[in-house]
PDB file of C-alpha atoms and ligand atoms in Angstrom:
ATOM      1  CA  MET A 148      -3.116  10.021  15.131  1.00 93.00           C
ATOM      2  CA  LEU A 149      -0.963  10.213  12.214  1.00 95.00           C
ATOM      3  CA  ILE A 150       1.550  12.980  13.161  1.00 95.00           C
ATOM      4  CA  VAL A 151       3.760  14.557  10.556  1.00 96.00           C
ATOM      5  CA  GLN A 152       7.101  15.881  12.852  1.00 96.00           C
ATOM      6  CA  LYS A 153       9.521  18.109  11.051  1.00 96.00           C
ATOM      7  CA  TYR A 154      12.881  19.035  12.394  1.00 97.00           C
ATOM      8  CA  GLY A 155      15.094  21.465  11.197  1.00 96.00           C
ATOM      9  CA  GLY A 156      18.828  21.794  11.200  1.00 97.00           C
ATOM     10  CA  THR A 157      19.247  22.962  14.932  1.00 94.00           C
ATOM     11  CA  SER A 158      17.359  20.085  15.945  1.00 95.00           C
ATOM     12  CA  VAL A 159      19.272  17.585  14.315  1.00 97.00           C
ATOM     13  CA  GLY A 160      22.366  19.369  14.488  1.00 97.00           C
ATOM     14  CA  SER A 161      24.172  16.695  16.509  1.00 98.00           C
ATOM     15  CA  THR A 162      24.438  12.961  17.176  1.00 98.00           C
ATOM     16  CA  GLU A 163      23.281  13.886  20.553  1.00 98.00           C
ATOM     17  CA  ARG A 164      20.192  15.779  19.370  1.00 97.00           C
ATOM     18  CA  ILE A 165      19.410  13.151  16.908  1.00 98.00           C
ATOM     19  CA  LYS A 166      19.127  10.631  19.892  1.00 98.00           C
ATOM     20  CA  ALA A 167      17.097  13.307  21.819  1.00 97.00           C
ATOM     21  CA  ILE A 168      14.666  13.582  18.798  1.00 97.00           C
ATOM     22  CA  ALA A 169      14.538   9.574  18.596  1.00 98.00           C
ATOM     23  CA  GLU A 170      13.310   9.668  22.481  1.00 97.00           C
ATOM     24  CA  ARG A 171      10.896  11.711  21.835  1.00 96.00           C
ATOM     25  CA  VAL A 172       9.569   9.988  18.597  1.00 97.00           C
ATOM     26  CA  ALA A 173       9.544   6.861  20.582  1.00 98.00           C
ATOM     27  CA  ARG A 174       7.358   7.772  23.607  1.00 97.00           C
ATOM     28  CA  ILE A 175       5.036   9.578  20.890  1.00 96.00           C
ATOM     29  CA  ARG A 176       4.945   5.976  19.193  1.00 98.00           C
ATOM     30  CA  ARG A 177       4.476   4.209  22.096  1.00 97.00           C
ATOM     31  CA  GLU A 178       1.788   6.344  23.073  1.00 97.00           C
ATOM     32  CA  GLY A 179      -0.373   4.542  19.939  1.00 96.00           C
ATOM     33  CA  ASN A 180       0.356   7.182  17.290  1.00 97.00           C
ATOM     34  CA  ASP A 181       1.829   6.798  13.732  1.00 98.00           C
ATOM     35  CA  VAL A 182       4.385   9.211  13.309  1.00 98.00           C
ATOM     36  CA  VAL A 183       6.200  10.299  10.176  1.00 98.00           C
ATOM     37  CA  VAL A 184       9.341  12.223  10.473  1.00 98.00           C
ATOM     38  CA  VAL A 185      10.636  14.659   8.218  1.00 98.00           C
ATOM     39  CA  VAL A 186      14.353  16.167   8.629  1.00 98.00           C
ATOM     40  CA  SER A 187      16.467  18.719   7.536  1.00 98.00           C
ATOM     41  CA  ALA A 188      20.330  18.512   6.983  1.00 98.00           C
ATOM     42  CA  MET A 189      22.210  18.917  10.208  1.00 98.00           C
ATOM     43  CA  ALA A 190      22.646  22.642  10.923  1.00 97.00           C
ATOM     44  CA  GLY A 191      25.359  24.262   8.633  1.00 98.00           C
ATOM     45  CA  GLU A 192      25.771  21.161   6.418  1.00 98.00           C
ATOM     46  CA  THR A 193      23.848  22.910   3.265  1.00 98.00           C
ATOM     47  CA  ASP A 194      26.315  26.013   3.422  1.00 98.00           C
ATOM     48  CA  LYS A 195      29.454  23.647   3.945  1.00 98.00           C
ATOM     49  CA  LEU A 196      28.388  21.583   0.850  1.00 98.00           C
ATOM     50  CA  ILE A 197      27.949  24.781  -1.303  1.00 98.00           C
ATOM     51  CA  THR A 198      31.280  26.022  -0.204  1.00 98.00           C
ATOM     52  CA  PHE A 199      33.012  22.767  -1.075  1.00 98.00           C
ATOM     53  CA  ALA A 200      31.421  23.203  -4.547  1.00 98.00           C
ATOM     54  CA  SER A 201      32.525  26.869  -4.831  1.00 98.00           C
ATOM     55  CA  GLU A 202      35.955  26.004  -4.134  1.00 98.00           C
ATOM     56  CA  ILE A 203      36.167  23.852  -7.005  1.00 98.00           C
ATOM     57  CA  SER A 204      34.219  25.869  -9.252  1.00 98.00           C
ATOM     58  CA  PRO A 205      32.743  29.286  -9.361  1.00 98.00           C
ATOM     59  CA  ALA A 206      29.729  28.184 -11.948  1.00 98.00           C
ATOM     60  CA  PRO A 207      28.824  24.538 -10.551  1.00 98.00           C
ATOM     61  CA  PRO A 208      26.462  22.408 -13.090  1.00 98.00           C
ATOM     62  CA  GLU A 209      22.857  23.060 -11.243  1.00 98.00           C
ATOM     63  CA  ARG A 210      22.144  19.264 -11.453  1.00 98.00           C
ATOM     64  CA  GLU A 211      25.528  18.357  -9.571  1.00 98.00           C
ATOM     65  CA  MET A 212      24.630  20.865  -6.841  1.00 98.00           C
ATOM     66  CA  ASP A 213      21.619  18.987  -6.130  1.00 98.00           C
ATOM     67  CA  LEU A 214      23.082  15.564  -5.794  1.00 98.00           C
ATOM     68  CA  LEU A 215      25.586  17.217  -3.392  1.00 98.00           C
ATOM     69  CA  LEU A 216      22.983  19.405  -1.465  1.00 98.00           C
ATOM     70  CA  SER A 217      20.294  16.318  -0.905  1.00 98.00           C
ATOM     71  CA  SER A 218      23.001  14.371   0.799  1.00 98.00           C
ATOM     72  CA  GLY A 219      22.857  16.366   3.768  1.00 98.00           C
ATOM     73  CA  GLU A 220      19.204  15.681   4.631  1.00 98.00           C
ATOM     74  CA  ARG A 221      20.073  11.765   3.612  1.00 98.00           C
ATOM     75  CA  ILE A 222      22.569  11.639   6.351  1.00 98.00           C
ATOM     76  CA  SER A 223      20.119  13.034   8.868  1.00 98.00           C
ATOM     77  CA  ALA A 224      17.659  11.116   7.846  1.00 98.00           C
ATOM     78  CA  ALA A 225      19.605   7.600   8.289  1.00 98.00           C
ATOM     79  CA  LEU A 226      21.121   8.686  11.457  1.00 98.00           C
ATOM     80  CA  THR A 227      17.504   9.330  12.866  1.00 98.00           C
ATOM     81  CA  ALA A 228      15.994   5.701  11.686  1.00 98.00           C
ATOM     82  CA  ILE A 229      19.320   4.342  13.348  1.00 98.00           C
ATOM     83  CA  ALA A 230      18.796   6.059  16.845  1.00 98.00           C
ATOM     84  CA  LEU A 231      14.883   5.079  16.293  1.00 98.00           C
ATOM     85  CA  ASN A 232      15.939   1.065  15.845  1.00 98.00           C
ATOM     86  CA  GLU A 233      18.473   1.678  18.767  1.00 98.00           C
ATOM     87  CA  LEU A 234      15.401   2.646  21.357  1.00 98.00           C
ATOM     88  CA  GLY A 235      13.486  -0.529  19.673  1.00 98.00           C
ATOM     89  CA  ILE A 236      10.981   1.547  17.368  1.00 98.00           C
ATOM     90  CA  LYS A 237      10.731   0.203  14.041  1.00 98.00           C
ATOM     91  CA  ALA A 238      11.949   2.780  11.629  1.00 98.00           C
ATOM     92  CA  LYS A 239      12.913   3.641   7.655  1.00 98.00           C
ATOM     93  CA  SER A 240      14.866   6.114   6.148  1.00 98.00           C
ATOM     94  CA  PHE A 241      13.567   7.736   2.678  1.00 98.00           C
ATOM     95  CA  THR A 242      15.007   9.760   0.149  1.00 98.00           C
ATOM     96  CA  GLY A 243      12.491  12.080  -1.812  1.00 98.00           C
ATOM     97  CA  ARG A 244      12.682   9.456  -4.672  1.00 98.00           C
ATOM     98  CA  GLN A 245      11.526   6.562  -2.295  1.00 98.00           C
ATOM     99  CA  VAL A 246       8.475   9.138  -1.210  1.00 98.00           C
ATOM    100  CA  GLY A 247       7.770   9.591  -4.743  1.00 98.00           C
ATOM    101  CA  ILE A 248       7.868  13.382  -4.472  1.00 98.00           C
ATOM    102  CA  VAL A 249       7.801  14.053  -8.317  1.00 98.00           C
ATOM    103  CA  THR A 250       8.786  17.518  -9.153  1.00 98.00           C
ATOM    104  CA  ASP A 251       9.820  19.754 -12.599  1.00 98.00           C
ATOM    105  CA  THR A 252      12.863  19.894 -13.733  1.00 98.00           C
ATOM    106  CA  ALA A 253      14.252  23.327 -12.028  1.00 98.00           C
ATOM    107  CA  HIS A 254      17.232  22.321 -10.427  1.00 98.00           C
ATOM    108  CA  THR A 255      18.268  23.789  -6.963  1.00 98.00           C
ATOM    109  CA  ARG A 256      14.330  25.172  -7.053  1.00 97.00           C
ATOM    110  CA  ALA A 257      12.017  22.530  -7.900  1.00 97.00           C
ATOM    111  CA  LYS A 258       8.280  22.454  -7.695  1.00 96.00           C
ATOM    112  CA  ILE A 259       6.633  19.924  -6.190  1.00 96.00           C
ATOM    113  CA  GLU A 260       4.109  18.009  -9.016  1.00 96.00           C
ATOM    114  CA  ARG A 261       2.815  15.420  -7.432  1.00 96.00           C
ATOM    115  CA  ILE A 262       3.508  12.961  -4.197  1.00 97.00           C
ATOM    116  CA  THR A 263       2.782   9.003  -4.418  1.00 96.00           C
ATOM    117  CA  ALA A 264       4.116   8.095  -1.024  1.00 97.00           C
ATOM    118  CA  THR A 265       3.273   4.746  -1.620  1.00 97.00           C
ATOM    119  CA  GLN A 266       6.361   2.966   0.103  1.00 98.00           C
ATOM    120  CA  VAL A 267       5.825   5.466   3.027  1.00 98.00           C
ATOM    121  CA  LYS A 268       2.197   4.460   3.317  1.00 98.00           C
ATOM    122  CA  LYS A 269       3.192   0.753   3.323  1.00 98.00           C
ATOM    123  CA  ALA A 270       5.649   1.282   5.580  1.00 98.00           C
ATOM    124  CA  ILE A 271       3.230   2.966   8.196  1.00 98.00           C
ATOM    125  CA  SER A 272       0.646   0.137   7.612  1.00 98.00           C
ATOM    126  CA  GLU A 273       3.611  -2.345   8.697  1.00 98.00           C
ATOM    127  CA  GLY A 274       4.143  -0.287  11.898  1.00 98.00           C
ATOM    128  CA  TYR A 275       7.564   1.680  10.672  1.00 98.00           C
ATOM    129  CA  VAL A 276       8.442   4.936  11.688  1.00 98.00           C
ATOM    130  CA  PRO A 277       9.355   6.477   8.200  1.00 98.00           C
ATOM    131  CA  VAL A 278      11.891   9.218   8.397  1.00 99.00           C
ATOM    132  CA  ILE A 279      12.054  11.571   5.454  1.00 99.00           C
ATOM    133  CA  ALA A 280      15.343  13.209   4.070  1.00 98.00           C
ATOM    134  CA  GLY A 281      13.466  16.913   3.323  1.00 98.00           C
ATOM    135  CA  PHE A 282      14.174  19.252   0.687  1.00 98.00           C
ATOM    136  CA  GLN A 283      14.562  17.017  -2.009  1.00 98.00           C
ATOM    137  CA  GLY A 284      12.472  15.464  -5.168  1.00 98.00           C
ATOM    138  CA  THR A 285      13.097  13.746  -8.253  1.00 98.00           C
ATOM    139  CA  THR A 286      12.054  14.520 -11.822  1.00 98.00           C
ATOM    140  CA  GLU A 287      10.007  12.373 -13.990  1.00 98.00           C
ATOM    141  CA  THR A 288      13.356  11.182 -15.305  1.00 98.00           C
ATOM    142  CA  ALA A 289      14.611  10.259 -11.974  1.00 97.00           C
ATOM    143  CA  GLU A 290      16.869  13.169 -12.166  1.00 98.00           C
ATOM    144  CA  VAL A 291      17.499  14.592  -8.245  1.00 98.00           C
ATOM    145  CA  THR A 292      16.405  17.911  -7.853  1.00 98.00           C
ATOM    146  CA  THR A 293      16.100  20.054  -4.096  1.00 98.00           C
ATOM    147  CA  LEU A 294      13.282  22.696  -3.592  1.00 98.00           C
ATOM    148  CA  GLY A 295      15.126  25.717  -2.583  1.00 97.00           C
ATOM    149  CA  ARG A 296      16.499  26.663   0.278  1.00 97.00           C
ATOM    150  CA  GLY A 297      14.489  26.224   3.531  1.00 97.00           C
ATOM    151  CA  GLY A 298      12.568  23.255   1.578  1.00 97.00           C
ATOM    152  CA  SER A 299      12.284  20.618   4.291  1.00 98.00           C
ATOM    153  CA  ASP A 300       9.373  22.731   5.293  1.00 96.00           C
ATOM    154  CA  LEU A 301       7.432  21.922   2.128  1.00 97.00           C
ATOM    155  CA  THR A 302       8.428  18.431   2.191  1.00 98.00           C
ATOM    156  CA  ALA A 303       6.612  18.289   5.583  1.00 96.00           C
ATOM    157  CA  VAL A 304       3.455  20.368   4.495  1.00 95.00           C
ATOM    158  CA  ALA A 305       3.236  18.443   1.374  1.00 96.00           C
ATOM    159  CA  VAL A 306       3.677  15.179   3.041  1.00 97.00           C
ATOM    160  CA  ALA A 307       1.282  15.646   5.653  1.00 94.00           C
ATOM    161  CA  ALA A 308      -1.142  16.918   3.167  1.00 94.00           C
ATOM    162  CA  ALA A 309      -0.674  13.645   0.789  1.00 95.00           C
ATOM    163  CA  LEU A 310      -1.122  11.377   3.942  1.00 96.00           C
ATOM    164  CA  GLY A 311      -3.814  13.174   4.977  1.00 93.00           C
ATOM    165  CA  ALA A 312      -2.468  13.691   8.589  1.00 93.00           C
ATOM    166  CA  ASP A 313      -4.029  15.041  11.593  1.00 91.00           C
ATOM    167  CA  LEU A 314      -1.405  16.992  12.405  1.00 92.00           C
ATOM    168  CA  CYS A 315       2.269  18.583  11.284  1.00 93.00           C
ATOM    169  CA  GLU A 316       4.540  19.582  14.143  1.00 93.00           C
ATOM    170  CA  ILE A 317       7.623  22.051  12.734  1.00 93.00           C
ATOM    171  CA  TYR A 318      10.351  21.515  15.349  1.00 94.00           C
ATOM    172  CA  THR A 319      12.922  24.529  15.140  1.00 92.00           C
ATOM    173  CA  ASP A 320      14.673  26.872  17.137  1.00 92.00           C
ATOM    174  CA  VAL A 321      12.096  29.110  18.103  1.00 92.00           C
ATOM    175  CA  GLU A 322       8.651  28.292  19.061  1.00 88.00           C
ATOM    176  CA  GLY A 323       6.195  29.610  16.551  1.00 90.00           C
ATOM    177  CA  VAL A 324       5.825  32.311  14.317  1.00 92.00           C
ATOM    178  CA  PHE A 325       6.230  35.904  15.856  1.00 92.00           C
ATOM    179  CA  THR A 326       5.341  39.488  14.784  1.00 91.00           C
ATOM    180  CA  THR A 327       8.783  39.527  13.469  1.00 91.00           C
ATOM    181  CA  ASP A 328      12.276  37.844  13.901  1.00 93.00           C
ATOM    182  CA  PRO A 329      12.558  36.968  17.628  1.00 92.00           C
ATOM    183  CA  GLY A 330      15.850  36.649  17.185  1.00 91.00           C
ATOM    184  CA  ILE A 331      16.792  40.105  16.492  1.00 93.00           C
ATOM    185  CA  VAL A 332      13.759  41.598  18.102  1.00 93.00           C
ATOM    186  CA  PRO A 333      13.132  40.595  21.659  1.00 92.00           C
ATOM    187  CA  GLU A 334       9.705  42.273  21.763  1.00 93.00           C
ATOM    188  CA  ALA A 335       8.426  40.110  19.166  1.00 94.00           C
ATOM    189  CA  ARG A 336       5.052  38.834  19.915  1.00 93.00           C
ATOM    190  CA  LYS A 337       4.061  35.030  19.344  1.00 92.00           C
ATOM    191  CA  LEU A 338       1.151  34.853  16.690  1.00 90.00           C
ATOM    192  CA  GLU A 339      -1.689  32.453  17.979  1.00 88.00           C
ATOM    193  CA  LYS A 340      -3.369  32.755  14.420  1.00 86.00           C
ATOM    194  CA  ILE A 341      -2.160  34.006  11.034  1.00 87.00           C
ATOM    195  CA  SER A 342      -3.779  34.198   7.851  1.00 87.00           C
ATOM    196  CA  TYR A 343      -2.107  32.565   4.773  1.00 88.00           C
ATOM    197  CA  GLU A 344      -1.697  36.006   3.471  1.00 90.00           C
ATOM    198  CA  GLU A 345      -0.139  37.384   6.466  1.00 90.00           C
ATOM    199  CA  MET A 346       2.186  34.175   6.507  1.00 90.00           C
ATOM    200  CA  LEU A 347       3.440  34.583   2.844  1.00 92.00           C
ATOM    201  CA  GLU A 348       4.225  38.296   3.220  1.00 92.00           C
ATOM    202  CA  LEU A 349       6.159  37.578   6.496  1.00 92.00           C
ATOM    203  CA  ALA A 350       8.266  34.460   4.456  1.00 91.00           C
ATOM    204  CA  SER A 351       8.599  36.742   1.243  1.00 90.00           C
ATOM    205  CA  LEU A 352       9.847  39.231   3.501  1.00 91.00           C
ATOM    206  CA  GLY A 353      12.612  37.035   4.445  1.00 88.00           C
ATOM    207  CA  ALA A 354      11.085  35.572   7.857  1.00 90.00           C
ATOM    208  CA  LYS A 355      12.463  31.709   7.453  1.00 90.00           C
ATOM    209  CA  VAL A 356      10.583  29.998   9.590  1.00 91.00           C
ATOM    210  CA  LEU A 357       8.560  28.566   7.231  1.00 92.00           C
ATOM    211  CA  GLN A 358       9.900  28.502   3.521  1.00 95.00           C
ATOM    212  CA  THR A 359       7.412  30.747   1.068  1.00 94.00           C
ATOM    213  CA  ARG A 360       6.646  27.720  -0.936  1.00 93.00           C
ATOM    214  CA  SER A 361       5.624  25.693   2.112  1.00 93.00           C
ATOM    215  CA  VAL A 362       3.050  28.376   2.667  1.00 92.00           C
ATOM    216  CA  GLU A 363       1.886  28.799  -1.361  1.00 93.00           C
ATOM    217  CA  PHE A 364       1.762  24.894  -0.989  1.00 92.00           C
ATOM    218  CA  ALA A 365      -0.479  25.012   2.130  1.00 89.00           C
ATOM    219  CA  MET A 366      -2.790  27.684   0.942  1.00 89.00           C
ATOM    220  CA  LYS A 367      -3.240  25.935  -2.435  1.00 90.00           C
ATOM    221  CA  TYR A 368      -4.178  22.626  -0.793  1.00 87.00           C
ATOM    222  CA  ASN A 369      -5.849  24.451   2.256  1.00 82.00           C
ATOM    223  CA  VAL A 370      -3.434  22.985   4.710  1.00 83.00           C
ATOM    224  CA  PRO A 371      -4.200  25.043   8.024  1.00 76.00           C
ATOM    225  CA  LEU A 372      -0.903  26.422   9.257  1.00 79.00           C
ATOM    226  CA  VAL A 373      -0.346  28.467  12.716  1.00 76.00           C
ATOM    227  CA  GLY A 374      -3.478  27.757  14.681  1.00 68.00           C
ATOM    228  CA  GLY A 375      -4.769  25.218  12.778  1.00 72.00           C
ATOM    229  CA  LYS A 376      -2.764  21.777  11.856  1.00 77.00           C
ATOM    230  CA  VAL A 377       0.567  22.776  11.631  1.00 83.00           C
ATOM    231  CA  LYS A 378       1.983  23.632  14.986  1.00 83.00           C
ATOM    232  CA  PHE A 379       5.110  25.104  15.697  1.00 84.00           C
ATOM    233  CA  TYR A 380       7.565  23.695  18.951  1.00 85.00           C
ATOM    234  CA  ARG A 381      11.071  24.748  20.196  1.00 84.00           C
TER     235      ARG A 381
HETATM  236  P1  ADP B 234      15.144  25.242  10.820  1.00 95.31           P
HETATM  237  O1  ADP B 234      16.367  25.272  10.569  1.00 95.31           O
HETATM  238  O2  ADP B 234      14.439  24.961  11.960  1.00 95.31           O
HETATM  239  O3  ADP B 234      14.109  25.455   9.502  1.00 95.31           O
HETATM  240  P2  ADP B 234      15.194  28.312  10.118  1.00 95.31           P
HETATM  241  O4  ADP B 234      16.413  28.717  10.788  1.00 95.31           O
HETATM  242  O5  ADP B 234      14.829  27.949   8.841  1.00 95.31           O
HETATM  243  O6  ADP B 234      14.956  27.024  11.118  1.00 95.31           O
HETATM  244  O7  ADP B 234      14.344  29.070  10.573  1.00 95.31           O
HETATM  245  C1  ADP B 234      13.678  29.638  12.274  1.00 95.31           C
HETATM  246  C2  ADP B 234      14.345  30.888  12.413  1.00 95.31           C
HETATM  247  O8  ADP B 234      13.541  31.963  12.004  1.00 95.31           O
HETATM  248  C3  ADP B 234      14.339  31.597  13.729  1.00 95.31           C
HETATM  249  O9  ADP B 234      15.475  30.990  14.309  1.00 95.31           O
HETATM  250  C4  ADP B 234      14.274  32.940  13.495  1.00 95.31           C
HETATM  251  O10 ADP B 234      15.385  33.579  13.760  1.00 95.31           O
HETATM  252  C5  ADP B 234      13.950  33.078  11.841  1.00 95.31           C
HETATM  253  N1  ADP B 234      12.674  34.244  12.049  1.00 95.31           N
HETATM  254  C6  ADP B 234      12.380  35.204  11.142  1.00 95.31           C
HETATM  255  N2  ADP B 234      11.642  35.632  11.284  1.00 95.31           N
HETATM  256  C7  ADP B 234      10.666  34.824  11.819  1.00 95.31           C
HETATM  257  C8  ADP B 234       9.290  34.994  12.408  1.00 95.31           C
HETATM  258  N3  ADP B 234       8.540  36.257  11.930  1.00 95.31           N
HETATM  259  N4  ADP B 234       8.870  34.433  13.307  1.00 95.31           N
HETATM  260  C9  ADP B 234       9.689  33.246  14.165  1.00 95.31           C
HETATM  261  N5  ADP B 234      10.837  33.025  13.668  1.00 95.31           N
HETATM  262  C10 ADP B 234      11.498  33.683  12.646  1.00 95.31           C
HETATM  263  N1  LIG B 235      19.133  21.880   4.458  1.00 95.31           N
HETATM  264  C1  LIG B 235      18.042  22.778   3.443  1.00 95.31           C
HETATM  265  C2  LIG B 235      18.486  24.512   3.781  1.00 95.31           C
HETATM  266  O1  LIG B 235      19.507  24.706   3.923  1.00 95.31           O
HETATM  267  C3  LIG B 235      16.991  22.565   3.309  1.00 95.31           C
HETATM  268  C4  LIG B 235      16.198  23.035   4.904  1.00 95.31           C
HETATM  269  O2  LIG B 235      17.027  23.200   5.953  1.00 95.31           O
HETATM  270  O3  LIG B 235      14.919  23.030   4.872  1.00 95.31           O
HETATM  271  O4  LIG B 235      18.150  25.173   2.788  1.00 95.31           O
HETATM  272 MG1   MG B 236      14.244  26.454   7.780  1.00 95.31          MG
END
């Protein structure tokens, strides 16, 4: 199987957690699967970078914000690849540019136009686990862009579609999509199935468990979400 696993900010929140992820990826890899990992920035990192910029300027240029924010995911990707190599698993980290994620020019909220994934496919065929920095791409002219808050979900769904993955697993701090935010409403029920329309509505009402854009993308390219190819784990 080809499995894309996306780890959110909490899941890569410390070096201990990154080592734990590496153990899990290593196990699945040793079972004979091809694994592609997509990571978010460590929890709080993106907000911290935004705060740094705001301490310097009330209106930092969006181009600079994108280069700044894309670095959070790069840190997680490189650390995760280091952790995997430490366990004897061949792994390589990739930036959005190296994945060939081409976006429009709308800095800080760019839309993905296409994904080539040439180097990622080559790495898989050579036995590497590609570890992709989420949330980023580049424009046609190599300007770094980010995909809007929560954008690593979009990277995961889009990469899974581009590679024709068998499964896309989303690791986050809740174990699925619930009727409402389980962090606020303890009686929230976990959904076994959800339509694109319902998921879009939840996302656009602020349920950040899946970024709205990632749901739109999934709908457009018919990537089955909850109850389908995209599964959630805690
Ligand atoms: P990650 O950093 O892994 O991307 P997020 O914080 O972006 O995680 O998304 C997970 C959070 O989404 C959960 O902690 C939960 O509080 C919140 N959430 C809001 N609405 C929902 C919902 N309907 N189902 C599941 N989680 C939800
Ligand atoms: N790190 C980015 C954010 O905090 C993207 C993501 O986590 O998906 O919005
Ligand atoms: Mg998120």
